[in-house]
Amino acid sequence: AQSVTQPDIHITVSEGASLELRCNYSYGATPYLFWYVQSPGQGLQLLLKYFSGDTLVQGIKGFEAEFKRSQSSFNLRKPSVHWSDAAEYFCAVGAGNTPLVFGKGTRLSVIA
Amino acid sequence: EADIYQTPRYLVIGTGKKITLECSQTMGHDKMYWYQQDPGMELHLIHYSYGVNSTEKGDLSSESTVSRIRTEHFPLTLESARPSHTSQYLCASSVGTAGGEKLFFGSGTQLSVL
């Protein structure tokens, strides 16, 4: 079965600074990989996903993620963080026709 | 964008009460899911359905039950609520291969059992 680890529970960055959120997965084959964002009091919204092909994936709101098979990682990045990016970020892994497995999430705080 | 609705948004009830959390989607998605989410924790899958009259239990042991009589409706029922059921419950839907498709989430129901 697949699993996901997000090592950072909480990250604080300054507005305008770059951001990288880490995600490691465990699965025997190439999985489907996702990043979702959850604003306070809301459901989750898809930022981006990776299936195959180009390992650098572009998403909404200026986010991107890079799939690195050798490191079993799918880290999320943004070059310049905005205050509105403060939220909870979840990495998820999918395989075949089984439901997605989510990580514990990383809470992002943005300071002025 | 999301056309998936959960009611109620907030619910405070006493121990022992029977409750039903509603989830409806208007997108015609065949797959629907219930996740339980506690603060700082991952989303735990408690039930899912791949179509009408098809339901499965997820990874997290749950005392709740679900039904899928219509494509658009996937209610979750707790026969006797307990304080340990206090949590946020998120409903989601998707179409296509379960592991590879985008999930559409509702805004959630925050349940508090006193």
PDB file of C-alpha atoms in Angstrom:
ATOM      1  CA  ALA A   1       0.000   0.000   0.000  1.00  0.00           C
ATOM      2  CA  GLN A   2       1.092   3.524  -0.651  1.00  0.00           C
ATOM      3  CA  SER A   3       1.976   6.046   2.077  1.00  0.00           C
ATOM      4  CA  VAL A   4       2.930   9.704   2.312  1.00  0.00           C
ATOM      5  CA  THR A   5       5.209  11.605   4.683  1.00  0.00           C
ATOM      6  CA  GLN A   6       5.250  15.354   5.083  1.00  0.00           C
ATOM      7  CA  PRO A   7       8.167  15.991   7.455  1.00  0.00           C
ATOM      8  CA  ASP A   8       7.309  19.607   8.277  1.00  0.00           C
ATOM      9  CA  ILE A   9       4.270  20.209  10.464  1.00  0.00           C
ATOM     10  CA  HIS A  10       4.486  24.004  10.370  1.00  0.00           C
ATOM     11  CA  ILE A  11       6.526  26.418   8.265  1.00  0.00           C
ATOM     12  CA  THR A  12       6.700  30.187   8.546  1.00  0.00           C
ATOM     13  CA  VAL A  13       7.996  32.314   5.699  1.00  0.00           C
ATOM     14  CA  SER A  14       8.149  36.017   5.005  1.00  0.00           C
ATOM     15  CA  GLU A  15       5.975  37.454   2.298  1.00  0.00           C
ATOM     16  CA  GLY A  16       7.949  37.539  -0.940  1.00  0.00           C
ATOM     17  CA  ALA A  17      10.301  34.770   0.117  1.00  0.00           C
ATOM     18  CA  SER A  18      10.540  31.446  -1.665  1.00  0.00           C
ATOM     19  CA  LEU A  19       8.832  28.343  -0.374  1.00  0.00           C
ATOM     20  CA  GLU A  20       9.464  24.622  -0.516  1.00  0.00           C
ATOM     21  CA  LEU A  21       7.214  22.057   1.155  1.00  0.00           C
ATOM     22  CA  ARG A  22       8.510  18.539   1.353  1.00  0.00           C
ATOM     23  CA  CYS A  23       6.692  15.337   0.500  1.00  0.00           C
ATOM     24  CA  ASN A  24       8.013  11.790   0.403  1.00  0.00           C
ATOM     25  CA  TYR A  25       5.999   8.819  -0.713  1.00  0.00           C
ATOM     26  CA  SER A  26       6.267   5.087  -0.530  1.00  0.00           C
ATOM     27  CA  TYR A  27       4.981   2.954  -3.377  1.00  0.00           C
ATOM     28  CA  GLY A  28       6.468   0.176  -5.465  1.00  0.00           C
ATOM     29  CA  ALA A  29       5.687   1.660  -8.847  1.00  0.00           C
ATOM     30  CA  THR A  30       5.234   5.170 -10.161  1.00  0.00           C
ATOM     31  CA  PRO A  31       2.238   6.594  -8.345  1.00  0.00           C
ATOM     32  CA  TYR A  32      -0.106   9.438  -9.086  1.00  0.00           C
ATOM     33  CA  LEU A  33       0.980  12.416  -6.968  1.00  0.00           C
ATOM     34  CA  PHE A  34      -1.049  15.404  -5.876  1.00  0.00           C
ATOM     35  CA  TRP A  35      -0.817  18.572  -3.837  1.00  0.00           C
ATOM     36  CA  TYR A  36      -3.964  20.013  -2.298  1.00  0.00           C
ATOM     37  CA  VAL A  37      -4.457  23.237  -0.338  1.00  0.00           C
ATOM     38  CA  GLN A  38      -6.990  23.830   2.418  1.00  0.00           C
ATOM     39  CA  SER A  39      -7.903  27.303   3.582  1.00  0.00           C
ATOM     40  CA  PRO A  40      -9.375  27.673   7.081  1.00  0.00           C
ATOM     41  CA  GLY A  41     -12.875  26.301   7.325  1.00  0.00           C
ATOM     42  CA  GLN A  42     -12.876  25.009   3.778  1.00  0.00           C
ATOM     43  CA  GLY A  43     -12.508  21.784   1.871  1.00  0.00           C
ATOM     44  CA  LEU A  44      -9.405  20.909  -0.113  1.00  0.00           C
ATOM     45  CA  GLN A  45      -8.578  22.340  -3.529  1.00  0.00           C
ATOM     46  CA  LEU A  46      -6.242  20.715  -6.034  1.00  0.00           C
ATOM     47  CA  LEU A  47      -3.046  22.685  -6.728  1.00  0.00           C
ATOM     48  CA  LEU A  48      -1.394  20.283  -9.146  1.00  0.00           C
ATOM     49  CA  LYS A  49      -0.898  16.626 -10.012  1.00  0.00           C
ATOM     50  CA  TYR A  50       1.693  14.380 -11.595  1.00  0.00           C
ATOM     51  CA  PHE A  51       0.961  11.290 -13.631  1.00  0.00           C
ATOM     52  CA  SER A  52       3.868  10.820 -16.001  1.00  0.00           C
ATOM     53  CA  GLY A  53       6.098  12.708 -18.416  1.00  0.00           C
ATOM     54  CA  ASP A  54       7.756  15.963 -17.465  1.00  0.00           C
ATOM     55  CA  THR A  55       8.837  15.715 -13.850  1.00  0.00           C
ATOM     56  CA  LEU A  56       8.303  19.434 -13.221  1.00  0.00           C
ATOM     57  CA  VAL A  57       4.615  20.142 -12.919  1.00  0.00           C
ATOM     58  CA  GLN A  58       2.997  23.566 -12.974  1.00  0.00           C
ATOM     59  CA  GLY A  59      -0.111  24.231 -10.945  1.00  0.00           C
ATOM     60  CA  ILE A  60      -2.476  27.004 -10.027  1.00  0.00           C
ATOM     61  CA  LYS A  61      -1.577  30.107  -8.014  1.00  0.00           C
ATOM     62  CA  GLY A  62       2.050  30.039  -9.186  1.00  0.00           C
ATOM     63  CA  PHE A  63       2.925  26.726  -7.533  1.00  0.00           C
ATOM     64  CA  GLU A  64       5.070  24.006  -9.057  1.00  0.00           C
ATOM     65  CA  ALA A  65       6.275  20.593  -7.922  1.00  0.00           C
ATOM     66  CA  GLU A  66       9.069  18.328  -9.003  1.00  0.00           C
ATOM     67  CA  PHE A  67       8.880  14.532  -9.038  1.00  0.00           C
ATOM     68  CA  LYS A  68      12.177  12.879  -8.165  1.00  0.00           C
ATOM     69  CA  ARG A  69      11.944   9.117  -8.473  1.00  0.00           C
ATOM     70  CA  SER A  70      15.387   8.508  -6.960  1.00  0.00           C
ATOM     71  CA  GLN A  71      14.379  10.334  -3.795  1.00  0.00           C
ATOM     72  CA  SER A  72      10.725   9.266  -3.767  1.00  0.00           C
ATOM     73  CA  SER A  73       9.871  12.910  -3.398  1.00  0.00           C
ATOM     74  CA  PHE A  74       7.362  15.375  -4.784  1.00  0.00           C
ATOM     75  CA  ASN A  75       8.235  18.732  -3.227  1.00  0.00           C
ATOM     76  CA  LEU A  76       6.050  21.780  -3.729  1.00  0.00           C
ATOM     77  CA  ARG A  77       7.649  25.141  -4.516  1.00  0.00           C
ATOM     78  CA  LYS A  78       6.722  28.740  -5.050  1.00  0.00           C
ATOM     79  CA  PRO A  79       9.278  31.459  -5.862  1.00  0.00           C
ATOM     80  CA  SER A  80       7.513  34.286  -4.044  1.00  0.00           C
ATOM     81  CA  VAL A  81       4.933  33.694  -1.339  1.00  0.00           C
ATOM     82  CA  HIS A  82       1.902  35.935  -0.894  1.00  0.00           C
ATOM     83  CA  TRP A  83       0.025  36.446   2.374  1.00  0.00           C
ATOM     84  CA  SER A  84      -2.985  34.713   0.825  1.00  0.00           C
ATOM     85  CA  ASP A  85      -0.947  31.498   0.515  1.00  0.00           C
ATOM     86  CA  ALA A  86      -1.242  30.921   4.266  1.00  0.00           C
ATOM     87  CA  ALA A  87      -3.114  27.618   4.515  1.00  0.00           C
ATOM     88  CA  GLU A  88      -2.700  23.901   5.122  1.00  0.00           C
ATOM     89  CA  TYR A  89      -1.019  21.943   2.326  1.00  0.00           C
ATOM     90  CA  PHE A  90      -1.539  18.241   1.793  1.00  0.00           C
ATOM     91  CA  CYS A  91       0.446  15.874  -0.369  1.00  0.00           C
ATOM     92  CA  ALA A  92      -1.403  12.777  -1.598  1.00  0.00           C
ATOM     93  CA  VAL A  93      -0.527   9.621  -3.470  1.00  0.00           C
ATOM     94  CA  GLY A  94      -2.792   7.480  -5.583  1.00  0.00           C
ATOM     95  CA  ALA A  95      -2.384   4.128  -7.268  1.00  0.00           C
ATOM     96  CA  GLY A  96      -4.634   2.182  -9.558  1.00  0.00           C
ATOM     97  CA  ASN A  97      -8.261   2.317  -8.569  1.00  0.00           C
ATOM     98  CA  THR A  98      -7.683   2.720  -4.830  1.00  0.00           C
ATOM     99  CA  PRO A  99      -8.588   5.945  -3.006  1.00  0.00           C
ATOM    100  CA  LEU A 100      -5.963   8.600  -2.404  1.00  0.00           C
ATOM    101  CA  VAL A 101      -3.782   8.483   0.689  1.00  0.00           C
ATOM    102  CA  PHE A 102      -3.022  11.853   2.233  1.00  0.00           C
ATOM    103  CA  GLY A 103      -0.119  13.067   4.333  1.00  0.00           C
ATOM    104  CA  LYS A 104      -0.598  14.835   7.664  1.00  0.00           C
ATOM    105  CA  GLY A 105      -0.279  18.219   6.073  1.00  0.00           C
ATOM    106  CA  THR A 106       2.025  21.207   6.483  1.00  0.00           C
ATOM    107  CA  ARG A 107       0.648  24.431   7.874  1.00  0.00           C
ATOM    108  CA  LEU A 108       2.083  27.495   6.173  1.00  0.00           C
ATOM    109  CA  SER A 109       2.171  30.823   7.955  1.00  0.00           C
ATOM    110  CA  VAL A 110       3.178  33.992   6.103  1.00  0.00           C
ATOM    111  CA  ILE A 111       4.548  36.985   7.952  1.00  0.00           C
ATOM    112  CA  ALA A 112       4.953  40.524   6.702  1.00  0.00           C
TER     113      ALA A 112
ATOM    114  CA  GLU B   1     -15.907  25.374  -9.135  1.00  0.00           C
ATOM    115  CA  ALA B   2     -16.947  22.668  -6.698  1.00  0.00           C
ATOM    116  CA  ASP B   3     -20.527  21.475  -6.947  1.00  0.00           C
ATOM    117  CA  ILE B   4     -20.468  19.323  -3.867  1.00  0.00           C
ATOM    118  CA  TYR B   5     -22.432  20.344  -0.831  1.00  0.00           C
ATOM    119  CA  GLN B   6     -22.326  19.297   2.782  1.00  0.00           C
ATOM    120  CA  THR B   7     -24.875  20.048   5.452  1.00  0.00           C
ATOM    121  CA  PRO B   8     -24.922  21.017   8.194  1.00  0.00           C
ATOM    122  CA  ARG B   9     -21.795  23.160   8.261  1.00  0.00           C
ATOM    123  CA  TYR B  10     -21.571  22.955  12.051  1.00  0.00           C
ATOM    124  CA  LEU B  11     -23.324  20.564  14.422  1.00  0.00           C
ATOM    125  CA  VAL B  12     -23.261  20.347  18.206  1.00  0.00           C
ATOM    126  CA  ILE B  13     -25.142  17.425  19.711  1.00  0.00           C
ATOM    127  CA  GLY B  14     -25.337  15.391  22.892  1.00  0.00           C
ATOM    128  CA  THR B  15     -23.960  11.929  23.456  1.00  0.00           C
ATOM    129  CA  GLY B  16     -26.152   9.104  22.261  1.00  0.00           C
ATOM    130  CA  LYS B  17     -27.953  11.042  19.545  1.00  0.00           C
ATOM    131  CA  LYS B  18     -28.366   9.678  16.047  1.00  0.00           C
ATOM    132  CA  ILE B  19     -27.143  12.019  13.332  1.00  0.00           C
ATOM    133  CA  THR B  20     -26.853  12.064   9.575  1.00  0.00           C
ATOM    134  CA  LEU B  21     -24.342  14.194   7.718  1.00  0.00           C
ATOM    135  CA  GLU B  22     -25.500  15.040   4.224  1.00  0.00           C
ATOM    136  CA  CYS B  23     -23.378  15.163   1.088  1.00  0.00           C
ATOM    137  CA  SER B  24     -24.627  15.838  -2.418  1.00  0.00           C
ATOM    138  CA  GLN B  25     -22.900  16.489  -5.712  1.00  0.00           C
ATOM    139  CA  THR B  26     -24.346  17.682  -9.006  1.00  0.00           C
ATOM    140  CA  MET B  27     -21.466  16.633 -11.248  1.00  0.00           C
ATOM    141  CA  GLY B  28     -22.637  13.082 -11.899  1.00  0.00           C
ATOM    142  CA  HIS B  29     -19.489  11.632 -10.377  1.00  0.00           C
ATOM    143  CA  ASP B  30     -19.610   7.910  -9.750  1.00  0.00           C
ATOM    144  CA  LYS B  31     -17.072   7.908  -6.910  1.00  0.00           C
ATOM    145  CA  MET B  32     -17.698   9.495  -3.526  1.00  0.00           C
ATOM    146  CA  TYR B  33     -15.726   9.509  -0.301  1.00  0.00           C
ATOM    147  CA  TRP B  34     -15.948  10.449   3.360  1.00  0.00           C
ATOM    148  CA  TYR B  35     -12.815  11.595   5.169  1.00  0.00           C
ATOM    149  CA  GLN B  36     -12.377  12.389   8.848  1.00  0.00           C
ATOM    150  CA  GLN B  37      -9.948  15.164   9.672  1.00  0.00           C
ATOM    151  CA  ASP B  38      -8.577  16.118  13.087  1.00  0.00           C
ATOM    152  CA  PRO B  39      -6.380  19.235  13.575  1.00  0.00           C
ATOM    153  CA  GLY B  40      -2.800  18.598  12.527  1.00  0.00           C
ATOM    154  CA  MET B  41      -3.603  15.136  11.274  1.00  0.00           C
ATOM    155  CA  GLU B  42      -3.954  13.587   7.886  1.00  0.00           C
ATOM    156  CA  LEU B  43      -7.276  12.939   6.281  1.00  0.00           C
ATOM    157  CA  HIS B  44      -8.477   9.465   7.190  1.00  0.00           C
ATOM    158  CA  LEU B  45     -10.691   7.675   4.706  1.00  0.00           C
ATOM    159  CA  ILE B  46     -13.683   6.219   6.532  1.00  0.00           C
ATOM    160  CA  HIS B  47     -16.035   5.230   3.698  1.00  0.00           C
ATOM    161  CA  TYR B  48     -16.157   5.294  -0.061  1.00  0.00           C
ATOM    162  CA  SER B  49     -18.434   4.335  -2.904  1.00  0.00           C
ATOM    163  CA  TYR B  50     -17.716   3.629  -6.536  1.00  0.00           C
ATOM    164  CA  GLY B  51     -21.326   3.711  -7.620  1.00  0.00           C
ATOM    165  CA  VAL B  52     -24.940   3.233  -6.655  1.00  0.00           C
ATOM    166  CA  ASN B  53     -25.470   0.399  -4.152  1.00  0.00           C
ATOM    167  CA  SER B  54     -21.705   0.062  -3.701  1.00  0.00           C
ATOM    168  CA  THR B  55     -20.037   1.073  -0.433  1.00  0.00           C
ATOM    169  CA  GLU B  56     -16.737   0.155   1.196  1.00  0.00           C
ATOM    170  CA  LYS B  57     -15.076   0.867   4.512  1.00  0.00           C
ATOM    171  CA  GLY B  58     -11.883   2.859   4.467  1.00  0.00           C
ATOM    172  CA  ASP B  59      -8.684   2.619   6.433  1.00  0.00           C
ATOM    173  CA  LEU B  60      -9.983   4.200   9.624  1.00  0.00           C
ATOM    174  CA  SER B  61     -12.246   2.105  11.756  1.00  0.00           C
ATOM    175  CA  SER B  62     -15.484   3.957  12.085  1.00  0.00           C
ATOM    176  CA  GLU B  63     -18.775   3.390  13.835  1.00  0.00           C
ATOM    177  CA  SER B  64     -20.570   5.257  11.102  1.00  0.00           C
ATOM    178  CA  THR B  65     -22.482   3.840   8.156  1.00  0.00           C
ATOM    179  CA  VAL B  66     -23.153   5.155   4.664  1.00  0.00           C
ATOM    180  CA  SER B  67     -25.579   4.510   1.851  1.00  0.00           C
ATOM    181  CA  ARG B  68     -25.537   5.208  -1.893  1.00  0.00           C
ATOM    182  CA  ILE B  69     -29.029   4.912  -3.245  1.00  0.00           C
ATOM    183  CA  ARG B  70     -28.629   7.733  -5.747  1.00  0.00           C
ATOM    184  CA  THR B  71     -25.533   8.806  -7.645  1.00  0.00           C
ATOM    185  CA  GLU B  72     -25.633  12.330  -6.302  1.00  0.00           C
ATOM    186  CA  HIS B  73     -26.230  11.555  -2.626  1.00  0.00           C
ATOM    187  CA  PHE B  74     -23.880   9.932  -0.081  1.00  0.00           C
ATOM    188  CA  PRO B  75     -25.062  10.469   3.498  1.00  0.00           C
ATOM    189  CA  LEU B  76     -23.095   9.367   6.565  1.00  0.00           C
ATOM    190  CA  THR B  77     -24.924   8.248   9.709  1.00  0.00           C
ATOM    191  CA  LEU B  78     -23.814   7.871  13.296  1.00  0.00           C
ATOM    192  CA  GLU B  79     -26.333   5.748  15.198  1.00  0.00           C
ATOM    193  CA  SER B  80     -25.122   6.873  18.627  1.00  0.00           C
ATOM    194  CA  ALA B  81     -22.741   9.801  18.750  1.00  0.00           C
ATOM    195  CA  ARG B  82     -19.924   9.891  21.291  1.00  0.00           C
ATOM    196  CA  PRO B  83     -17.386  12.605  22.223  1.00  0.00           C
ATOM    197  CA  SER B  84     -14.716  10.603  20.339  1.00  0.00           C
ATOM    198  CA  HIS B  85     -16.652  11.357  17.148  1.00  0.00           C
ATOM    199  CA  THR B  86     -15.892  15.052  17.498  1.00  0.00           C
ATOM    200  CA  SER B  87     -14.045  15.937  14.314  1.00  0.00           C
ATOM    201  CA  GLN B  88     -14.358  17.506  10.891  1.00  0.00           C
ATOM    202  CA  TYR B  89     -15.941  15.333   8.233  1.00  0.00           C
ATOM    203  CA  LEU B  90     -15.127  16.008   4.597  1.00  0.00           C
ATOM    204  CA  CYS B  91     -17.020  14.599   1.630  1.00  0.00           C
ATOM    205  CA  ALA B  92     -15.428  14.343  -1.796  1.00  0.00           C
ATOM    206  CA  SER B  93     -16.226  13.014  -5.243  1.00  0.00           C
ATOM    207  CA  SER B  94     -14.332  12.062  -8.374  1.00  0.00           C
ATOM    208  CA  VAL B  95     -14.764  10.411 -11.743  1.00  0.00           C
ATOM    209  CA  GLY B  96     -12.526   7.923 -13.508  1.00  0.00           C
ATOM    210  CA  THR B  97      -9.719   5.940 -11.910  1.00  0.00           C
ATOM    211  CA  ALA B  98      -9.914   6.474  -8.158  1.00  0.00           C
ATOM    212  CA  GLY B  99      -6.177   6.763  -7.654  1.00  0.00           C
ATOM    213  CA  GLY B 100      -5.565   9.124 -10.508  1.00  0.00           C
ATOM    214  CA  GLU B 101      -8.343  11.629 -10.611  1.00  0.00           C
ATOM    215  CA  LYS B 102      -8.905  14.984  -9.006  1.00  0.00           C
ATOM    216  CA  LEU B 103     -11.044  14.986  -5.899  1.00  0.00           C
ATOM    217  CA  PHE B 104     -13.692  17.652  -5.467  1.00  0.00           C
ATOM    218  CA  PHE B 105     -14.270  18.448  -1.808  1.00  0.00           C
ATOM    219  CA  GLY B 106     -17.175  19.925   0.069  1.00  0.00           C
ATOM    220  CA  SER B 107     -16.607  22.539   2.758  1.00  0.00           C
ATOM    221  CA  GLY B 108     -16.969  19.978   5.524  1.00  0.00           C
ATOM    222  CA  THR B 109     -19.101  19.428   8.600  1.00  0.00           C
ATOM    223  CA  GLN B 110     -17.567  20.289  11.955  1.00  0.00           C
ATOM    224  CA  LEU B 111     -19.141  17.932  14.473  1.00  0.00           C
ATOM    225  CA  SER B 112     -18.938  18.427  18.220  1.00  0.00           C
ATOM    226  CA  VAL B 113     -20.367  15.774  20.522  1.00  0.00           C
ATOM    227  CA  LEU B 114     -20.818  16.851  24.118  1.00  0.00           C
TER     228      LEU B 114
END
